[in-house]
GROMACS .gro file of C-alpha atoms in nm:
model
  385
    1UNK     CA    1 -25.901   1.649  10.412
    2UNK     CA    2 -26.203   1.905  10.373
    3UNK     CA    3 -26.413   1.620  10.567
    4UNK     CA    4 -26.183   1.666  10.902
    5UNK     CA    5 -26.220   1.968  10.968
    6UNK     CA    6 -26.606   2.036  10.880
    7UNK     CA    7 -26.819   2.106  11.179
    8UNK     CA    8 -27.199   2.063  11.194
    9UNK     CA    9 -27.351   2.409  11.122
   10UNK     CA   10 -27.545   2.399  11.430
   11UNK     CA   11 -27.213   2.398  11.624
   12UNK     CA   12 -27.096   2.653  11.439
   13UNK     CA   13 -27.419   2.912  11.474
   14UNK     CA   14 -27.375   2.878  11.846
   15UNK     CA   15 -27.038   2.968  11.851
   16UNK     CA   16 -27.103   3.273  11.697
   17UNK     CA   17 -27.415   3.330  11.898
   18UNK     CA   18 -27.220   3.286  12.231
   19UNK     CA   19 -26.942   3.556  12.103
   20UNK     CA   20 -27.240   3.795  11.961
   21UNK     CA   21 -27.373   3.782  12.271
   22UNK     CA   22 -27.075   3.848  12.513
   23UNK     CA   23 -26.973   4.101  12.280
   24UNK     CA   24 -27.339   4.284  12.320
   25UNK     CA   25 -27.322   4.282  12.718
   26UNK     CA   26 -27.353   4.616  12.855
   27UNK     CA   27 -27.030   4.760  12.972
   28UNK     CA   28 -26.939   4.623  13.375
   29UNK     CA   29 -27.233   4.354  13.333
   30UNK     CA   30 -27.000   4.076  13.307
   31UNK     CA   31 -26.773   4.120  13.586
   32UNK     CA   32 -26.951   4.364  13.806
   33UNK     CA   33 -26.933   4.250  14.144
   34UNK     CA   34 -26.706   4.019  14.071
   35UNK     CA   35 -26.393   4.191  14.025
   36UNK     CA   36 -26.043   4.059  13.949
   37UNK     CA   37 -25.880   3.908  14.293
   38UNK     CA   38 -25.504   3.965  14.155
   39UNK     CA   39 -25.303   4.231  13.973
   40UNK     CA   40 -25.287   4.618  14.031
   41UNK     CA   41 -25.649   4.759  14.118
   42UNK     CA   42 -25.692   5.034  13.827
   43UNK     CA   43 -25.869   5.341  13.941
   44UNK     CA   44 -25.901   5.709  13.777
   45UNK     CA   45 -25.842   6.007  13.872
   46UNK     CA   46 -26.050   6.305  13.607
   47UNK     CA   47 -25.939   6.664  13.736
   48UNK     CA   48 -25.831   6.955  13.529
   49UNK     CA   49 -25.459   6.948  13.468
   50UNK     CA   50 -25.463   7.271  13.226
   51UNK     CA   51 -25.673   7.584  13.149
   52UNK     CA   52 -25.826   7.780  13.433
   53UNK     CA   53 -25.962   7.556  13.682
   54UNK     CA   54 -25.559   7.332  13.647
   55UNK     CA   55 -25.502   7.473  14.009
   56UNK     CA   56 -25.821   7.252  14.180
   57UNK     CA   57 -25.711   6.923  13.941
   58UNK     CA   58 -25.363   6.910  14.049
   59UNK     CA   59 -25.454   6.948  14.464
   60UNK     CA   60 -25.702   6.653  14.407
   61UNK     CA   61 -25.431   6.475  14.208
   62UNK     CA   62 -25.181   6.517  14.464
   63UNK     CA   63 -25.418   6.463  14.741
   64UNK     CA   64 -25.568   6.129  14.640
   65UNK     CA   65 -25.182   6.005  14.539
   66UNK     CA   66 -25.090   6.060  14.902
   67UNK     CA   67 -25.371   5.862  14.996
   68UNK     CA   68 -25.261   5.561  14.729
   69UNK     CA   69 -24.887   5.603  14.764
   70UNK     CA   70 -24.983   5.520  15.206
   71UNK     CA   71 -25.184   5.253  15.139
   72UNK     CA   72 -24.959   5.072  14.852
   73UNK     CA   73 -24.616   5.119  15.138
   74UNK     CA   74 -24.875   4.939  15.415
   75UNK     CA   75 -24.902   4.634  15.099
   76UNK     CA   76 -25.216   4.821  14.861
   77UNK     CA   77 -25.568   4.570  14.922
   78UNK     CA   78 -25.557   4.263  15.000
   79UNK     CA   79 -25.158   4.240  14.902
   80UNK     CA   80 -25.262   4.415  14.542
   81UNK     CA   81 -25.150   4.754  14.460
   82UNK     CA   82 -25.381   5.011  14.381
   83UNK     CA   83 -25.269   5.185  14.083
   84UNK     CA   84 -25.389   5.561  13.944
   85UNK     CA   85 -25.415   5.664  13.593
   86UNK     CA   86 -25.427   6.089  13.559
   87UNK     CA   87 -25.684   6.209  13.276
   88UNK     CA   88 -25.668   6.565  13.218
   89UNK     CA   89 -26.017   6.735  13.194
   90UNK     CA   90 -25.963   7.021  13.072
   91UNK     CA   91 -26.282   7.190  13.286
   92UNK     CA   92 -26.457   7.099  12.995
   93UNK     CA   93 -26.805   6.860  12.999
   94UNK     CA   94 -26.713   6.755  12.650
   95UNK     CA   95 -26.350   6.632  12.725
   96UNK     CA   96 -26.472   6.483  13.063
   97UNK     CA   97 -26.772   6.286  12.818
   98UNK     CA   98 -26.486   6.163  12.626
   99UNK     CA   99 -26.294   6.061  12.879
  100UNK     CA  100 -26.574   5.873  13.062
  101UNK     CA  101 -26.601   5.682  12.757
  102UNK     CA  102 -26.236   5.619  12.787
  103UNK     CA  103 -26.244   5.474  13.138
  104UNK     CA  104 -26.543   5.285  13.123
  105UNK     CA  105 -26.327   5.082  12.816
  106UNK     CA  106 -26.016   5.028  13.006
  107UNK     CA  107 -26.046   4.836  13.308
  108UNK     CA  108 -26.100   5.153  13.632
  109UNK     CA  109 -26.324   4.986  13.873
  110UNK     CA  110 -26.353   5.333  13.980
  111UNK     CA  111 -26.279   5.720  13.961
  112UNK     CA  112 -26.189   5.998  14.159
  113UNK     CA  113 -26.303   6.343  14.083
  114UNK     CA  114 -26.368   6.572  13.915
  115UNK     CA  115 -26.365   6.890  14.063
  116UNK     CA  116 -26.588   7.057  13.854
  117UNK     CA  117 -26.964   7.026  13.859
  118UNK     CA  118 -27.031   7.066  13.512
  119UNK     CA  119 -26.790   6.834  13.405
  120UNK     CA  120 -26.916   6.549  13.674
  121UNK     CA  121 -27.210   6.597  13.568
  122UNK     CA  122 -27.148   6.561  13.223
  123UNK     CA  123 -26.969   6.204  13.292
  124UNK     CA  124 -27.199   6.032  13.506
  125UNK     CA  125 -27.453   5.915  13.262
  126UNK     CA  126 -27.153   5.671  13.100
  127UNK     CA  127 -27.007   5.595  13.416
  128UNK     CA  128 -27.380   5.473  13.547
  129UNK     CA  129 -27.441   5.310  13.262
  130UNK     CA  130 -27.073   5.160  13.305
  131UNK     CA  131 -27.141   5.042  13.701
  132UNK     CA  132 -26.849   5.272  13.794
  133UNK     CA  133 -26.854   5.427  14.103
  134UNK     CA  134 -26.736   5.806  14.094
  135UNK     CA  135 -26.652   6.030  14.391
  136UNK     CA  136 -26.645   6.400  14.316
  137UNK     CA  137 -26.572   6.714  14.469
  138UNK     CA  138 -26.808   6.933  14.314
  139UNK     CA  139 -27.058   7.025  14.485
  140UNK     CA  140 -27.385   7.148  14.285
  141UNK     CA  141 -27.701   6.983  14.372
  142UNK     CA  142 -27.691   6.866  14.014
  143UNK     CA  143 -27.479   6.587  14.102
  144UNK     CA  144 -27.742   6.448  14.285
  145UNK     CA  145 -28.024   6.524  14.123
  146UNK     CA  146 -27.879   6.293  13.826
  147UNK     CA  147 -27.983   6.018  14.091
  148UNK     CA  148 -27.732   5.798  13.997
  149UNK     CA  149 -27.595   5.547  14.244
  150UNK     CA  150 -27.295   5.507  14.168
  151UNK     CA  151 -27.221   5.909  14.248
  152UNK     CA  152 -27.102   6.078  14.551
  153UNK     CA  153 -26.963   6.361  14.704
  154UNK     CA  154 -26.683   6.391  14.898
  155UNK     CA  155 -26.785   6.673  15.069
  156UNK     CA  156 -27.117   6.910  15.109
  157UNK     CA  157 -27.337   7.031  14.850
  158UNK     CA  158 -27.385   7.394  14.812
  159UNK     CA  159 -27.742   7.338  15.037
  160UNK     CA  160 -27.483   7.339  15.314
  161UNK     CA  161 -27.221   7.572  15.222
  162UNK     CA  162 -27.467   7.810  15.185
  163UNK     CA  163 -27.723   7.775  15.451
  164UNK     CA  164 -27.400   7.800  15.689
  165UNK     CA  165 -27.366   8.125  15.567
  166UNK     CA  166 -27.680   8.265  15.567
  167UNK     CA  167 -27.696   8.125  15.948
  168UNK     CA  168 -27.383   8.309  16.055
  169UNK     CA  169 -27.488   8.669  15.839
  170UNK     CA  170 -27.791   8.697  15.895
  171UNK     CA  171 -27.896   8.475  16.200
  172UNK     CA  172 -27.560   8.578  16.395
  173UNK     CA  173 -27.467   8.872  16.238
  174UNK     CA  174 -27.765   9.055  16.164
  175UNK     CA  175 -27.721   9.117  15.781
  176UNK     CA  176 -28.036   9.290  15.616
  177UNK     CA  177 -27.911   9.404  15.296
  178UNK     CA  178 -27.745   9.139  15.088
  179UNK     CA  179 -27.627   9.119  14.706
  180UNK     CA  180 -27.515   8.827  14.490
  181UNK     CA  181 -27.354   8.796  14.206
  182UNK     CA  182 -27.262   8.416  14.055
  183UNK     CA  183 -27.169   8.255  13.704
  184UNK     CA  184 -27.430   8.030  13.484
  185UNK     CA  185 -27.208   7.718  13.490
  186UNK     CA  186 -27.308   7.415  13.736
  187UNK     CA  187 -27.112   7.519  14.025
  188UNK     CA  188 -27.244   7.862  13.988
  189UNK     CA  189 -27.623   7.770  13.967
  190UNK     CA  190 -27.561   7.584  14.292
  191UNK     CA  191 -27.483   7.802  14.479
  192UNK     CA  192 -27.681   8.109  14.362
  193UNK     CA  193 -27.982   7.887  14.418
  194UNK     CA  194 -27.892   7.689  14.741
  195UNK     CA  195 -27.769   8.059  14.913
  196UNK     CA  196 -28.116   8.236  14.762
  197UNK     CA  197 -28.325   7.964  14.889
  198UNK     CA  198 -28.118   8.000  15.250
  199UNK     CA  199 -28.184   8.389  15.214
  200UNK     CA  200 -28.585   8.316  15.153
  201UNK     CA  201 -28.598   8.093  15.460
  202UNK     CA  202 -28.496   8.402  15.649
  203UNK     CA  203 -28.720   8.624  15.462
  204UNK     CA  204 -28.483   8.829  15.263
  205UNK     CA  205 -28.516   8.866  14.908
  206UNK     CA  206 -28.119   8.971  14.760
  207UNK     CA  207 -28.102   9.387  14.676
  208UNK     CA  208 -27.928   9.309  14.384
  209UNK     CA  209 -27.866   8.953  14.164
  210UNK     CA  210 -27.622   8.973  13.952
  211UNK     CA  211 -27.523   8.648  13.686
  212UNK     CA  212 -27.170   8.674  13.505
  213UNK     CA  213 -27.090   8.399  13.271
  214UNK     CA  214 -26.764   8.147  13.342
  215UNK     CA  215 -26.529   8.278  13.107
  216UNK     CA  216 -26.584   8.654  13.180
  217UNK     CA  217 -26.310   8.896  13.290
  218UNK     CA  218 -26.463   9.216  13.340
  219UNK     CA  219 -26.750   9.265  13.614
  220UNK     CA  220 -26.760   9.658  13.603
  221UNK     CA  221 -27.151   9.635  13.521
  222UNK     CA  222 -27.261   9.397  13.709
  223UNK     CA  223 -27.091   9.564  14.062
  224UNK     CA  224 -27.172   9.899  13.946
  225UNK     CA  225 -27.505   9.822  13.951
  226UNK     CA  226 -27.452   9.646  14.310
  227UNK     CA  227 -27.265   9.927  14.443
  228UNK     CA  228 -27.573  10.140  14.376
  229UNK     CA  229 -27.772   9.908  14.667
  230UNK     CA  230 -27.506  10.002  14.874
  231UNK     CA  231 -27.527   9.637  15.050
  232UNK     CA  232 -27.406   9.521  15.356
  233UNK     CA  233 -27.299   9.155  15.207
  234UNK     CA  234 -27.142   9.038  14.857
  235UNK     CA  235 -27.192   8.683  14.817
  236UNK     CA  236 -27.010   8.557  14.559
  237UNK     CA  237 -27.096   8.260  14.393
  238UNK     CA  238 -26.826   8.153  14.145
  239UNK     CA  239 -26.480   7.905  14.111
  240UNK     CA  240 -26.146   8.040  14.231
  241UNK     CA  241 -26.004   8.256  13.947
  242UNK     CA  242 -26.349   8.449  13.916
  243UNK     CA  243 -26.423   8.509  14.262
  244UNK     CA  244 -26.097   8.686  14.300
  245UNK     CA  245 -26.114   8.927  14.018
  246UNK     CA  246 -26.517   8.990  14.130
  247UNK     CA  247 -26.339   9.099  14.426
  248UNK     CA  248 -26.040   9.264  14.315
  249UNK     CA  249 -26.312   9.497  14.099
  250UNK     CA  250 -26.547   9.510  14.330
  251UNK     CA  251 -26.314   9.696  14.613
  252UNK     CA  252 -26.121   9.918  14.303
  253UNK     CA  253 -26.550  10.042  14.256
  254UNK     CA  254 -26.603  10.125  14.630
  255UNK     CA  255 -26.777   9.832  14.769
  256UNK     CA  256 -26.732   9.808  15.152
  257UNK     CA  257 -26.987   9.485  15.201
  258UNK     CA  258 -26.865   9.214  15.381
  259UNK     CA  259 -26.749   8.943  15.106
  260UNK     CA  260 -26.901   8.623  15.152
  261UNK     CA  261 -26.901   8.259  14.993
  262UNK     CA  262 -26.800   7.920  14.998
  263UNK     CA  263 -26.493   7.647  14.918
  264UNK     CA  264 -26.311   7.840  14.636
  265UNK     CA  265 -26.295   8.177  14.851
  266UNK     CA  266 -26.043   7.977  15.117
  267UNK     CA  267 -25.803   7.847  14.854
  268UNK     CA  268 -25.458   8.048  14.786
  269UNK     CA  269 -25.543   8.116  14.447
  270UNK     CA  270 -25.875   8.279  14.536
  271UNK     CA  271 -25.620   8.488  14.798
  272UNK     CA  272 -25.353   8.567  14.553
  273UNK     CA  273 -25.588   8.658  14.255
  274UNK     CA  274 -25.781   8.927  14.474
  275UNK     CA  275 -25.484   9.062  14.669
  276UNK     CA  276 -25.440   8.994  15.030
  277UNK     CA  277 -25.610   9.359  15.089
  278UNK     CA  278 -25.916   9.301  14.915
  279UNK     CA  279 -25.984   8.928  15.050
  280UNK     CA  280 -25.902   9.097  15.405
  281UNK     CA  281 -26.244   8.989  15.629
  282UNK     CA  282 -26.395   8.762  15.341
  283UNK     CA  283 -26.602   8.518  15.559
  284UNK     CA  284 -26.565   8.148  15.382
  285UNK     CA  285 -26.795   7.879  15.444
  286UNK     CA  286 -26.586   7.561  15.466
  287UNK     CA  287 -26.550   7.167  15.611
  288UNK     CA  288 -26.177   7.205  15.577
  289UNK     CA  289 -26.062   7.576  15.702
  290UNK     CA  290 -25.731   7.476  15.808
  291UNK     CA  291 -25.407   7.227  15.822
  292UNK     CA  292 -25.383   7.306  16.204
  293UNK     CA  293 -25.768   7.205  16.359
  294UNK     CA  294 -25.690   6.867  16.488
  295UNK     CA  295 -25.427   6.638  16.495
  296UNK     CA  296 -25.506   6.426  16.154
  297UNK     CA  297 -25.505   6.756  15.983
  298UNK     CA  298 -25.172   6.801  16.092
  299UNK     CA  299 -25.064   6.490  15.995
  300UNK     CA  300 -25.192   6.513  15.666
  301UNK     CA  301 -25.058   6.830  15.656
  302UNK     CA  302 -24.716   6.727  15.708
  303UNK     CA  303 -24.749   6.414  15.491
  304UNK     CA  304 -24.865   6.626  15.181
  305UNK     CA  305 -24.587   6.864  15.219
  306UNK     CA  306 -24.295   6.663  15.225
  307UNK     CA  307 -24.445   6.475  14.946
  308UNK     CA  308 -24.549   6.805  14.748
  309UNK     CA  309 -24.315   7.058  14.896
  310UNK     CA  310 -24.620   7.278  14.918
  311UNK     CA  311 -24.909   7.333  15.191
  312UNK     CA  312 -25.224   7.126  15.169
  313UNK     CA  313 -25.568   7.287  15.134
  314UNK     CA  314 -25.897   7.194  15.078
  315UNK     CA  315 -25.888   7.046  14.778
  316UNK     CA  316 -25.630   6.768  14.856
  317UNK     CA  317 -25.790   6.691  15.175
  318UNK     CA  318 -26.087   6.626  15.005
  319UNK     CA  319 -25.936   6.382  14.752
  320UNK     CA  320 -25.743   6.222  14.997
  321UNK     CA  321 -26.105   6.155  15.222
  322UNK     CA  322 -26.276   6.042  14.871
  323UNK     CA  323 -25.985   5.838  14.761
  324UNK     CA  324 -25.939   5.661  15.129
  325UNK     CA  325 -26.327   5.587  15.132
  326UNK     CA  326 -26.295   5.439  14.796
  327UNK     CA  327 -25.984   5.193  14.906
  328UNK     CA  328 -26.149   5.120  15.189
  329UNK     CA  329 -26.464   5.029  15.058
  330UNK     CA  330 -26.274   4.767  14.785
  331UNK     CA  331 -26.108   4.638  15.102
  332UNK     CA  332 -26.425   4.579  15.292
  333UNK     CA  333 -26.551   4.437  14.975
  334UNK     CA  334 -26.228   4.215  14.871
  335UNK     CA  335 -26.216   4.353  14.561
  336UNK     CA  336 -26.561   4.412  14.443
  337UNK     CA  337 -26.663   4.591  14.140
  338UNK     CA  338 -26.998   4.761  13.972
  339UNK     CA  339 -27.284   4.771  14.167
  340UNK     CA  340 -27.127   4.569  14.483
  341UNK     CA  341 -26.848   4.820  14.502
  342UNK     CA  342 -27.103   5.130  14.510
  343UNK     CA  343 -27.278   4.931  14.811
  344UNK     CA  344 -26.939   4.906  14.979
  345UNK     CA  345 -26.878   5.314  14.948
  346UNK     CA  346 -27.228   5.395  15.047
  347UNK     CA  347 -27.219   5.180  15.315
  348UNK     CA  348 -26.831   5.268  15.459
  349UNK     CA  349 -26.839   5.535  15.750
  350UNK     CA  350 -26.514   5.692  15.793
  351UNK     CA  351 -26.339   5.970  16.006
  352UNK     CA  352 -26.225   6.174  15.759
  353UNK     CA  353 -25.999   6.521  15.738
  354UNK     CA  354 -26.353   6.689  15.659
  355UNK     CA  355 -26.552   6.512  15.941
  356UNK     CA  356 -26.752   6.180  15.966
  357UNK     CA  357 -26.880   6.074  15.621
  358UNK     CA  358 -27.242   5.887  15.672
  359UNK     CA  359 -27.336   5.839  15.348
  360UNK     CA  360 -27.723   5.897  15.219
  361UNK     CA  361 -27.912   5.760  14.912
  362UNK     CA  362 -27.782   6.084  14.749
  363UNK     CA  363 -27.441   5.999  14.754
  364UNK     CA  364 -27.390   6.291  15.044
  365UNK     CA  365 -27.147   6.206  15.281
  366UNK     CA  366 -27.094   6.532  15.490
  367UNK     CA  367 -27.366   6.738  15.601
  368UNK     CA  368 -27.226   7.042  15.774
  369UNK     CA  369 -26.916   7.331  15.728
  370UNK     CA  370 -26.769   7.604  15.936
  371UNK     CA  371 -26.699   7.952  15.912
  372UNK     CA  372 -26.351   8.086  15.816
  373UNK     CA  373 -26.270   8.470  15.819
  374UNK     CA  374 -25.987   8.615  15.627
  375UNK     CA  375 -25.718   8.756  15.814
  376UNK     CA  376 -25.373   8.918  15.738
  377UNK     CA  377 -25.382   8.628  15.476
  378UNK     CA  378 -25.536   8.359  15.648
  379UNK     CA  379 -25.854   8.151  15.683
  380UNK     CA  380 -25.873   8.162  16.086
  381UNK     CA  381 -26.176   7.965  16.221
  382UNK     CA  382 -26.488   8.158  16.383
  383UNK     CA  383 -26.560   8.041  16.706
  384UNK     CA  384 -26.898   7.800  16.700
  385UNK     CA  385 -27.194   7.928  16.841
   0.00000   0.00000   0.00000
């Protein structure tokens, strides 16, 4: 009886040197490229669902489900739906490593987000080493400077927020005197570096350079000291929340300069945290500064509301650009996955709700913005030129 079921011990090592070694495979090796060709197509979506930054997660959540939800009614890819999973960041690089971790185990042939720098960038070292193409909508030059290729933006990097800005303040406007005051997380260092590099080009060193940290609520130091320069700008360099109470504070001390900065300063919850009377002439550096600029903004607009029951802003249109470049790329690709799936993205031009996306070896799809001013409560577009 023993004798029937022996096998040669040969046989038997290479059995278990053939499962050793599949088991060893780097995570995406096997299949990248390859992809499965039926059965929902799994992507991610990593955004901040609670704590401060919730507000940004759940406009790219909503904004890259519109995009899903039109393409899965028109029959998904390639008659296979594309199906989203919602991971809840937290705005914290040490959830967002855990959750990379996470995705790169369970099947996403991709992910959208996350809206925060620092957390992006904390993620993309186990998403590279996964062959899992990310799109983000931070914007710090950090993202790229990772050098990963399976990283991209969907929208500008803080280079061209901010040398927008300096262009219309100090080019067009004339602005000597200008202060800055920005947090030390990612997004932060972005943009105090990209707009202090866009001053230098002009040859204007800031009057006053003030760094807050992310979590701080009180700024009476750091704009006393400003108000002292008595400047003719405020740039402010910092995520929603923050910007508005630097803002608030900054007007209760005296301060008359012109506000100034980029994305977060045209969202509502940059508008209602400084008060409609403070944020009155903030000048916003933006791709997206309205629902109303062309006709596919209005149609998106219109979409996202009734599917929301709220307006769209930034924020969703620029999930709903990343996550239609990413279904279109699997398309183009029939299904691809790993390293074939990042050649799809990088090489899929699209028309999107924040301009034409061209994408570079950085992963940088756009490559200018507008200016917005504040007025009575609203982001109205400067005229170009």
């Amino acid at each position: 009886m023993i004798g029937r079921v022996r096998r040669p011990l040969a046989a038997c090592l290479f059995a278990i040197g053939v499962v050793l070694i599949a088991a060893c495979s780097p995570p995406g090796e096997e299949q990248a490229g390859k992809g499965e060709t039926t059965g929902p197509i799994k992507i991610a979506i990593a955004n901040a669902q609670s704590g401060q930054l919730s507000s940004l997660g759940q406009w790219e959540w909503k904004g890259a489900k519109l995009a899903a939800d039109e393409w899965n009614a028109k029959g998904g890819i390639d008659g296979r739906k594309i199906q989203l999973e919602l991971f809840d960041d937290q705005g914290d690089p040490t959830v967002g490593t855990n959750l990379a971790r996470k995705i790169a185990s369970e099947g996403f042939v991709a992910m959208i987000g996350t809206a925060e720098s620092a957390v992006t960038v904390a993620m993309i070292p186990i998403l590279q080493q996964s062959k899992i193409p990310n799109i983000t909508s931070g914007q710090s030059p950090a993202i790229a400077a990772t050098k990963s290729p399976f990283a991209f933006y969907n929208g500008p990097t803080s280079n061209t927020y901010d040398e927008t800005l300096a262009k219309y303040l100090v080019d067009g406007k004339g602005a000597k005197k200008v202060a800055m005051v920005s947090n030390n997380g990612s997004y932060g260092k972005g943009e105090h570096d990209a707009f202090t590099k866009a001053l230098a080009d002009r040859g204007i060193t800031p009057v006053d350079d003030q760094v807050v940290t992310t979590d701080q609520k009180d700024f009476s130091a750091a704009l006393t000291s400003i108000r002292q320069k008595e400047p003719d700008v405020l740039f402010v360099g910092s995520e929603e929340v923050e910007a508005g109470l630097i803002v608030k504070q900054a007007r209760e001390l005296g301060i008359k300069a012109t506000i100034a900065g980029a994305a977060p300063m045209g969202t509502p919850v940059y508008l209602e945290t400084a008060g409609a009377a403070n944020a009155e002439g903030t000048v916003v550096s933006s791709p997206y500064l309205s629902n109303d600029t062309d006709d596919a903004a209005r149609a998106f607009a219109k979409a996202y509301k009734k599917a929301n029951n709220e307006e769209a802003e930034l924020h969703g249109a620029k999930a709903y650009d990343g996550a239609t470049i990413v279904f279109t790329a699997l398309k183009n690709s029939k299904g691809a996955t790993g390293q074939k799936l990042a050649d799809a993205i990088r090489a899929t031009k699209h028309d999107g709700l924040l301009g034409d996306f061209d994408y570079d070896e950085t992963g940088v799809g756009i490559h200018e913005t507008a200016i917005g001013v504040i007025k009575s409560g609203k982001l109205v577009a400067e005229p170009a030129g």
